[in-house]
C-alpha cells in the first residue's frame, strides 16, 4: 500500500490540532510539515514551535520538509519533533554530508529534496546515506500548483537505483498530487505521496486519503 503524507500547508491554521486529529482518524501515514522561510521560497509558513505543537496533537510521525536557507542552523531543533527531516539539496550543496550526519545523529531519518530544475544525478552520490529522497513535482513555495511530468523520470531513476543496489531508501513525491498524478508516481516507483490541496480542499478528506493509499 502507498503511504500518504498530507501537507498541513492546506490545513486550517487556526484549528491545527483538530486538523491533525482528522488526518490521523482518516488513515494518514505521516503529517507533512512545510517549513518556509521567505528566502529559499517567497512564502513564510511556520517554524519549530508549530512543528512541536503538531507533534503534541498526533501520534503520527512528522515528515518535516525544510524549504529554508542554511538549514544546518536549525536541524537539531526540527529533529526534536520530526521523524523524517528533509533538506533541499539546493540549500546545502556544499555541506550535504555533514547535514545528513547531523540529522542521523539525532536518531531521525534523513531526506534530501530536489527542485524540478535540478538534475537527480547531482545527488546520486548521497543516495547511500539517505533514508528518503523527495522529488518536487512543483516549484516549491506554495500549494495548489499543477504536477510537472518531468518528476516521473526522476522517480524512475531513483527506483532503478534502489533495485540495482538493493536499498530501502524511500521515494517521496510532493506537489500537484491527486489520484491521477499519484497513480503515475506510484507506477514509476514512488513510496510516499505528499498531498495538500487534494486532501484538504476536496469534499471528503477520508475518501481523498483512501484513494491515494490504494494506489
Ligand atoms: C510546496 C509544498 C507542498 C505543498 C503541496 O512547496 O512542499 O508540500 O503543500 O501542495 P499541493 O498538494 O496542493 O500541490
Ligand atoms: Zn512539501
PDB file of C-alpha atoms and ligand atoms in Angstrom:
ATOM      1  CA  UNK A   1       0.000   0.000   0.000  1.00  0.00           C
ATOM      2  CA  UNK A   2       1.178   3.533  -0.772  1.00  0.00           C
ATOM      3  CA  UNK A   3       1.942   5.798   2.167  1.00  0.00           C
ATOM      4  CA  UNK A   4       0.230   9.175   2.309  1.00  0.00           C
ATOM      5  CA  UNK A   5       1.704  12.268   3.896  1.00  0.00           C
ATOM      6  CA  UNK A   6      -0.875  15.083   3.852  1.00  0.00           C
ATOM      7  CA  UNK A   7       0.635  18.554   3.843  1.00  0.00           C
ATOM      8  CA  UNK A   8      -0.765  20.828   6.541  1.00  0.00           C
ATOM      9  CA  UNK A   9       0.098  23.789   4.324  1.00  0.00           C
ATOM     10  CA  UNK A  10      -3.504  23.447   3.116  1.00  0.00           C
ATOM     11  CA  UNK A  11      -4.974  22.921   6.600  1.00  0.00           C
ATOM     12  CA  UNK A  12      -6.880  25.482   8.674  1.00  0.00           C
ATOM     13  CA  UNK A  13      -4.019  27.024  10.665  1.00  0.00           C
ATOM     14  CA  UNK A  14      -6.440  28.293  13.313  1.00  0.00           C
ATOM     15  CA  UNK A  15      -7.533  24.733  14.055  1.00  0.00           C
ATOM     16  CA  UNK A  16      -4.321  22.820  13.566  1.00  0.00           C
ATOM     17  CA  UNK A  17      -4.860  20.432  16.476  1.00  0.00           C
ATOM     18  CA  UNK A  18      -8.234  19.346  15.102  1.00  0.00           C
ATOM     19  CA  UNK A  19      -6.863  19.072  11.576  1.00  0.00           C
ATOM     20  CA  UNK A  20      -4.137  16.712  12.793  1.00  0.00           C
ATOM     21  CA  UNK A  21      -6.677  14.552  14.585  1.00  0.00           C
ATOM     22  CA  UNK A  22      -8.791  14.309  11.429  1.00  0.00           C
ATOM     23  CA  UNK A  23      -5.752  13.224   9.408  1.00  0.00           C
ATOM     24  CA  UNK A  24      -4.996  10.536  11.948  1.00  0.00           C
ATOM     25  CA  UNK A  25      -8.587   9.295  12.074  1.00  0.00           C
ATOM     26  CA  UNK A  26      -8.780   9.124   8.290  1.00  0.00           C
ATOM     27  CA  UNK A  27      -5.690   6.990   7.854  1.00  0.00           C
ATOM     28  CA  UNK A  28      -2.784   9.304   7.025  1.00  0.00           C
ATOM     29  CA  UNK A  29       0.628   7.664   7.460  1.00  0.00           C
ATOM     30  CA  UNK A  30       2.603  10.838   8.168  1.00  0.00           C
ATOM     31  CA  UNK A  31       1.952  14.540   8.603  1.00  0.00           C
ATOM     32  CA  UNK A  32       3.951  16.642   6.153  1.00  0.00           C
ATOM     33  CA  UNK A  33       5.109  19.962   7.634  1.00  0.00           C
ATOM     34  CA  UNK A  34       6.179  22.552   5.044  1.00  0.00           C
ATOM     35  CA  UNK A  35       8.605  24.953   6.692  1.00  0.00           C
ATOM     36  CA  UNK A  36       9.189  28.046   4.503  1.00  0.00           C
ATOM     37  CA  UNK A  37      11.364  30.996   5.415  1.00  0.00           C
ATOM     38  CA  UNK A  38      10.539  33.741   2.895  1.00  0.00           C
ATOM     39  CA  UNK A  39      14.042  33.395   1.498  1.00  0.00           C
ATOM     40  CA  UNK A  40      14.581  29.935  -0.006  1.00  0.00           C
ATOM     41  CA  UNK A  41      10.979  30.369  -1.162  1.00  0.00           C
ATOM     42  CA  UNK A  42       8.810  33.504  -1.056  1.00  0.00           C
ATOM     43  CA  UNK A  43       6.248  32.413   1.466  1.00  0.00           C
ATOM     44  CA  UNK A  44       6.736  32.189   5.231  1.00  0.00           C
ATOM     45  CA  UNK A  45       4.783  29.429   6.923  1.00  0.00           C
ATOM     46  CA  UNK A  46       5.871  28.307  10.385  1.00  0.00           C
ATOM     47  CA  UNK A  47       8.859  27.125  12.377  1.00  0.00           C
ATOM     48  CA  UNK A  48       9.842  24.836  15.212  1.00  0.00           C
ATOM     49  CA  UNK A  49       7.071  25.921  17.578  1.00  0.00           C
ATOM     50  CA  UNK A  50       4.323  24.915  15.170  1.00  0.00           C
ATOM     51  CA  UNK A  51       6.014  21.614  14.359  1.00  0.00           C
ATOM     52  CA  UNK A  52       6.303  20.895  18.104  1.00  0.00           C
ATOM     53  CA  UNK A  53       2.620  21.799  18.550  1.00  0.00           C
ATOM     54  CA  UNK A  54       1.652  19.418  15.744  1.00  0.00           C
ATOM     55  CA  UNK A  55       3.647  16.690  17.428  1.00  0.00           C
ATOM     56  CA  UNK A  56       1.741  17.212  20.697  1.00  0.00           C
ATOM     57  CA  UNK A  57      -1.514  16.721  18.813  1.00  0.00           C
ATOM     58  CA  UNK A  58      -0.829  13.500  16.951  1.00  0.00           C
ATOM     59  CA  UNK A  59       0.861  10.161  17.272  1.00  0.00           C
ATOM     60  CA  UNK A  60       1.618  10.120  13.537  1.00  0.00           C
ATOM     61  CA  UNK A  61       5.268  10.551  12.508  1.00  0.00           C
ATOM     62  CA  UNK A  62       6.076  14.051  11.279  1.00  0.00           C
ATOM     63  CA  UNK A  63       7.642  14.425   7.847  1.00  0.00           C
ATOM     64  CA  UNK A  64       9.365  17.807   8.016  1.00  0.00           C
ATOM     65  CA  UNK A  65      10.195  19.472   4.681  1.00  0.00           C
ATOM     66  CA  UNK A  66      12.620  22.351   5.229  1.00  0.00           C
ATOM     67  CA  UNK A  67      12.426  24.963   2.479  1.00  0.00           C
ATOM     68  CA  UNK A  68      14.842  27.282   4.224  1.00  0.00           C
ATOM     69  CA  UNK A  69      18.321  28.675   3.635  1.00  0.00           C
ATOM     70  CA  UNK A  70      21.123  27.460   5.913  1.00  0.00           C
ATOM     71  CA  UNK A  71      19.048  24.607   7.326  1.00  0.00           C
ATOM     72  CA  UNK A  72      22.107  23.377   9.242  1.00  0.00           C
ATOM     73  CA  UNK A  73      21.431  26.176  11.768  1.00  0.00           C
ATOM     74  CA  UNK A  74      18.066  24.648  12.657  1.00  0.00           C
ATOM     75  CA  UNK A  75      18.399  20.946  12.008  1.00  0.00           C
ATOM     76  CA  UNK A  76      18.674  19.897  15.632  1.00  0.00           C
ATOM     77  CA  UNK A  77      15.565  21.723  16.787  1.00  0.00           C
ATOM     78  CA  UNK A  78      13.474  20.312  13.936  1.00  0.00           C
ATOM     79  CA  UNK A  79      14.805  16.853  14.740  1.00  0.00           C
ATOM     80  CA  UNK A  80      13.275  17.168  18.223  1.00  0.00           C
ATOM     81  CA  UNK A  81       9.809  16.848  16.664  1.00  0.00           C
ATOM     82  CA  UNK A  82      10.360  15.246  13.271  1.00  0.00           C
ATOM     83  CA  UNK A  83      10.598  11.566  12.386  1.00  0.00           C
ATOM     84  CA  UNK A  84      11.921  12.478   8.944  1.00  0.00           C
ATOM     85  CA  UNK A  85      13.751  15.744   8.307  1.00  0.00           C
ATOM     86  CA  UNK A  86      14.279  16.644   4.646  1.00  0.00           C
ATOM     87  CA  UNK A  87      16.592  19.374   3.387  1.00  0.00           C
ATOM     88  CA  UNK A  88      16.834  20.902  -0.044  1.00  0.00           C
ATOM     89  CA  UNK A  89      19.970  19.986  -1.934  1.00  0.00           C
ATOM     90  CA  UNK A  90      19.964  23.480  -3.464  1.00  0.00           C
ATOM     91  CA  UNK A  91      20.272  24.981   0.051  1.00  0.00           C
ATOM     92  CA  UNK A  92      23.120  22.755   1.275  1.00  0.00           C
ATOM     93  CA  UNK A  93      25.123  21.945  -1.856  1.00  0.00           C
ATOM     94  CA  UNK A  94      28.475  22.288  -0.100  1.00  0.00           C
ATOM     95  CA  UNK A  95      27.573  20.589   3.149  1.00  0.00           C
ATOM     96  CA  UNK A  96      25.227  17.764   2.241  1.00  0.00           C
ATOM     97  CA  UNK A  97      27.161  15.058   4.074  1.00  0.00           C
ATOM     98  CA  UNK A  98      27.579  16.962   7.339  1.00  0.00           C
ATOM     99  CA  UNK A  99      23.884  17.902   7.314  1.00  0.00           C
ATOM    100  CA  UNK A 100      22.810  14.296   6.800  1.00  0.00           C
ATOM    101  CA  UNK A 101      25.152  13.285   9.627  1.00  0.00           C
ATOM    102  CA  UNK A 102      23.607  15.876  11.960  1.00  0.00           C
ATOM    103  CA  UNK A 103      20.121  14.527  11.302  1.00  0.00           C
ATOM    104  CA  UNK A 104      21.140  10.916  11.771  1.00  0.00           C
ATOM    105  CA  UNK A 105      22.980  11.677  14.995  1.00  0.00           C
ATOM    106  CA  UNK A 106      19.652  12.847  16.369  1.00  0.00           C
ATOM    107  CA  UNK A 107      18.146   9.450  15.565  1.00  0.00           C
ATOM    108  CA  UNK A 108      15.941  10.914  12.835  1.00  0.00           C
ATOM    109  CA  UNK A 109      15.517   9.779   9.219  1.00  0.00           C
ATOM    110  CA  UNK A 110      17.386  11.975   6.745  1.00  0.00           C
ATOM    111  CA  UNK A 111      15.841  13.158   3.491  1.00  0.00           C
ATOM    112  CA  UNK A 112      17.174  15.201   0.587  1.00  0.00           C
ATOM    113  CA  UNK A 113      14.957  17.037  -1.881  1.00  0.00           C
ATOM    114  CA  UNK A 114      15.469  18.374  -5.384  1.00  0.00           C
ATOM    115  CA  UNK A 115      13.567  21.157  -7.109  1.00  0.00           C
ATOM    116  CA  UNK A 116      12.061  20.466 -10.565  1.00  0.00           C
ATOM    117  CA  UNK A 117      15.022  22.104 -12.310  1.00  0.00           C
ATOM    118  CA  UNK A 118      17.718  20.104 -10.535  1.00  0.00           C
ATOM    119  CA  UNK A 119      19.158  17.029 -12.216  1.00  0.00           C
ATOM    120  CA  UNK A 120      18.585  13.984  -9.998  1.00  0.00           C
ATOM    121  CA  UNK A 121      22.045  12.665 -10.938  1.00  0.00           C
ATOM    122  CA  UNK A 122      23.577  15.527  -8.955  1.00  0.00           C
ATOM    123  CA  UNK A 123      22.519  13.849  -5.710  1.00  0.00           C
ATOM    124  CA  UNK A 124      23.105  10.209  -6.599  1.00  0.00           C
ATOM    125  CA  UNK A 125      26.365  10.138  -4.629  1.00  0.00           C
ATOM    126  CA  UNK A 126      24.322  10.773  -1.455  1.00  0.00           C
ATOM    127  CA  UNK A 127      21.716   8.047  -2.012  1.00  0.00           C
ATOM    128  CA  UNK A 128      23.730   5.557   0.038  1.00  0.00           C
ATOM    129  CA  UNK A 129      23.477   7.911   3.059  1.00  0.00           C
ATOM    130  CA  UNK A 130      19.807   8.798   2.728  1.00  0.00           C
ATOM    131  CA  UNK A 131      16.649   7.339   4.219  1.00  0.00           C
ATOM    132  CA  UNK A 132      14.478   9.274   1.777  1.00  0.00           C
ATOM    133  CA  UNK A 133      14.672  11.231  -1.444  1.00  0.00           C
ATOM    134  CA  UNK A 134      11.971  13.857  -2.037  1.00  0.00           C
ATOM    135  CA  UNK A 135      11.201  14.658  -5.652  1.00  0.00           C
ATOM    136  CA  UNK A 136       9.473  18.017  -6.032  1.00  0.00           C
ATOM    137  CA  UNK A 137       6.825  17.804  -8.730  1.00  0.00           C
ATOM    138  CA  UNK A 138       6.053  21.545  -8.499  1.00  0.00           C
ATOM    139  CA  UNK A 139       8.268  24.541  -7.875  1.00  0.00           C
ATOM    140  CA  UNK A 140       8.473  24.658  -4.063  1.00  0.00           C
ATOM    141  CA  UNK A 141       6.780  27.576  -2.347  1.00  0.00           C
ATOM    142  CA  UNK A 142       3.041  27.112  -2.471  1.00  0.00           C
ATOM    143  CA  UNK A 143       0.250  24.585  -2.658  1.00  0.00           C
ATOM    144  CA  UNK A 144      -2.326  24.083  -5.384  1.00  0.00           C
ATOM    145  CA  UNK A 145       0.023  24.017  -8.385  1.00  0.00           C
ATOM    146  CA  UNK A 146      -0.079  21.559 -11.316  1.00  0.00           C
ATOM    147  CA  UNK A 147       2.007  18.387 -11.319  1.00  0.00           C
ATOM    148  CA  UNK A 148       5.132  18.530 -13.505  1.00  0.00           C
ATOM    149  CA  UNK A 149       5.697  15.439 -15.631  1.00  0.00           C
ATOM    150  CA  UNK A 150       9.488  15.628 -15.523  1.00  0.00           C
ATOM    151  CA  UNK A 151       9.348  14.336 -11.956  1.00  0.00           C
ATOM    152  CA  UNK A 152       8.350  10.891 -13.275  1.00  0.00           C
ATOM    153  CA  UNK A 153      11.741  10.273 -14.864  1.00  0.00           C
ATOM    154  CA  UNK A 154      13.419  11.238 -11.598  1.00  0.00           C
ATOM    155  CA  UNK A 155      11.249   8.779  -9.686  1.00  0.00           C
ATOM    156  CA  UNK A 156      12.148   6.039 -12.186  1.00  0.00           C
ATOM    157  CA  UNK A 157      15.828   6.917 -11.837  1.00  0.00           C
ATOM    158  CA  UNK A 158      15.661   6.549  -8.038  1.00  0.00           C
ATOM    159  CA  UNK A 159      13.642   3.331  -8.289  1.00  0.00           C
ATOM    160  CA  UNK A 160      16.223   1.860 -10.635  1.00  0.00           C
ATOM    161  CA  UNK A 161      18.991   2.804  -8.203  1.00  0.00           C
ATOM    162  CA  UNK A 162      17.079   1.052  -5.405  1.00  0.00           C
ATOM    163  CA  UNK A 163      16.605  -2.089  -7.460  1.00  0.00           C
ATOM    164  CA  UNK A 164      20.215  -2.251  -8.609  1.00  0.00           C
ATOM    165  CA  UNK A 165      21.655  -1.529  -5.162  1.00  0.00           C
ATOM    166  CA  UNK A 166      19.010  -3.300  -3.065  1.00  0.00           C
ATOM    167  CA  UNK A 167      18.495  -0.331  -0.756  1.00  0.00           C
ATOM    168  CA  UNK A 168      15.325   0.695   1.013  1.00  0.00           C
ATOM    169  CA  UNK A 169      15.634   4.455   0.507  1.00  0.00           C
ATOM    170  CA  UNK A 170      12.100   5.814   0.369  1.00  0.00           C
ATOM    171  CA  UNK A 171      10.970   7.763  -2.691  1.00  0.00           C
ATOM    172  CA  UNK A 172       8.574  10.585  -1.857  1.00  0.00           C
ATOM    173  CA  UNK A 173       6.849  12.929  -4.323  1.00  0.00           C
ATOM    174  CA  UNK A 174       5.442  16.354  -3.453  1.00  0.00           C
ATOM    175  CA  UNK A 175       3.319  18.769  -5.451  1.00  0.00           C
ATOM    176  CA  UNK A 176       0.154  18.535  -7.526  1.00  0.00           C
ATOM    177  CA  UNK A 177      -0.662  15.051  -6.276  1.00  0.00           C
ATOM    178  CA  UNK A 178      -4.188  13.688  -6.722  1.00  0.00           C
ATOM    179  CA  UNK A 179      -5.498  10.208  -7.513  1.00  0.00           C
ATOM    180  CA  UNK A 180      -4.468  10.512 -11.180  1.00  0.00           C
ATOM    181  CA  UNK A 181      -0.995  12.025 -10.837  1.00  0.00           C
ATOM    182  CA  UNK A 182      -0.438   9.857  -7.754  1.00  0.00           C
ATOM    183  CA  UNK A 183      -1.146   6.743  -9.832  1.00  0.00           C
ATOM    184  CA  UNK A 184       1.572   7.721 -12.295  1.00  0.00           C
ATOM    185  CA  UNK A 185       4.041   8.355  -9.461  1.00  0.00           C
ATOM    186  CA  UNK A 186       3.349   5.007  -7.828  1.00  0.00           C
ATOM    187  CA  UNK A 187       3.702   3.238 -11.189  1.00  0.00           C
ATOM    188  CA  UNK A 188       7.078   4.957 -11.569  1.00  0.00           C
ATOM    189  CA  UNK A 189       8.191   3.727  -8.130  1.00  0.00           C
ATOM    190  CA  UNK A 190       7.078   6.252  -5.504  1.00  0.00           C
ATOM    191  CA  UNK A 191       6.613   5.023  -1.910  1.00  0.00           C
ATOM    192  CA  UNK A 192       5.128   8.130  -0.265  1.00  0.00           C
ATOM    193  CA  UNK A 193       2.756  10.694  -1.772  1.00  0.00           C
ATOM    194  CA  UNK A 194       2.521  14.181  -0.280  1.00  0.00           C
ATOM    195  CA  UNK A 195      -0.797  15.891  -0.921  1.00  0.00           C
ATOM    196  CA  UNK A 196      -2.067  19.232   0.326  1.00  0.00           C
ATOM    197  CA  UNK A 197      -4.972  20.676  -1.608  1.00  0.00           C
ATOM    198  CA  UNK A 198      -6.249  17.267  -2.753  1.00  0.00           C
ATOM    199  CA  UNK A 199      -6.652  16.140   0.875  1.00  0.00           C
ATOM    200  CA  UNK A 200      -7.851  19.372   2.476  1.00  0.00           C
ATOM    201  CA  UNK A 201      -9.756  21.234  -0.226  1.00  0.00           C
ATOM    202  CA  UNK A 202     -11.979  18.463  -1.567  1.00  0.00           C
ATOM    203  CA  UNK A 203     -15.365  17.330  -0.299  1.00  0.00           C
ATOM    204  CA  UNK A 204     -14.243  14.291   1.662  1.00  0.00           C
ATOM    205  CA  UNK A 205     -10.871  14.022   3.405  1.00  0.00           C
ATOM    206  CA  UNK A 206     -11.367  10.370   4.294  1.00  0.00           C
ATOM    207  CA  UNK A 207     -12.082   9.430   0.693  1.00  0.00           C
ATOM    208  CA  UNK A 208      -9.162  11.503  -0.612  1.00  0.00           C
ATOM    209  CA  UNK A 209      -6.656   9.795   1.685  1.00  0.00           C
ATOM    210  CA  UNK A 210      -8.126   6.355   0.938  1.00  0.00           C
ATOM    211  CA  UNK A 211      -7.924   6.982  -2.819  1.00  0.00           C
ATOM    212  CA  UNK A 212      -4.179   7.637  -2.563  1.00  0.00           C
ATOM    213  CA  UNK A 213      -3.430   4.787  -0.187  1.00  0.00           C
ATOM    214  CA  UNK A 214      -4.915   2.194  -2.504  1.00  0.00           C
ATOM    215  CA  UNK A 215      -2.787   3.249  -5.485  1.00  0.00           C
TER     216      UNK A 215
HETATM  217  C1  LIG B   1       5.107  23.028  -1.894  1.00  0.00           C
HETATM  218  C2  LIG B   1       4.996  22.122  -0.704  1.00  0.00           C
HETATM  219  C3  LIG B   1       3.989  21.069  -0.833  1.00  0.00           C
HETATM  220  C4  LIG B   1       2.576  21.585  -0.976  1.00  0.00           C
HETATM  221  C5  LIG B   1       1.840  20.622  -1.824  1.00  0.00           C
HETATM  222  O1  LIG B   1       6.239  23.804  -1.771  1.00  0.00           O
HETATM  223  O2  LIG B   1       6.240  21.490  -0.460  1.00  0.00           O
HETATM  224  O3  LIG B   1       4.075  20.144   0.240  1.00  0.00           O
HETATM  225  O4  LIG B   1       1.913  21.717   0.230  1.00  0.00           O
HETATM  226  O5  LIG B   1       0.584  21.138  -2.077  1.00  0.00           O
HETATM  227  P1  LIG B   1      -0.351  20.524  -3.207  1.00  0.00           P
HETATM  228  O6  LIG B   1      -0.578  19.099  -2.867  1.00  0.00           O
HETATM  229  O7  LIG B   1      -1.568  21.365  -3.117  1.00  0.00           O
HETATM  230  O8  LIG B   1       0.403  20.696  -4.503  1.00  0.00           O
HETATM  231 ZN1  LIG B   2       6.374  19.827   0.997  1.00  0.00          ZN
END
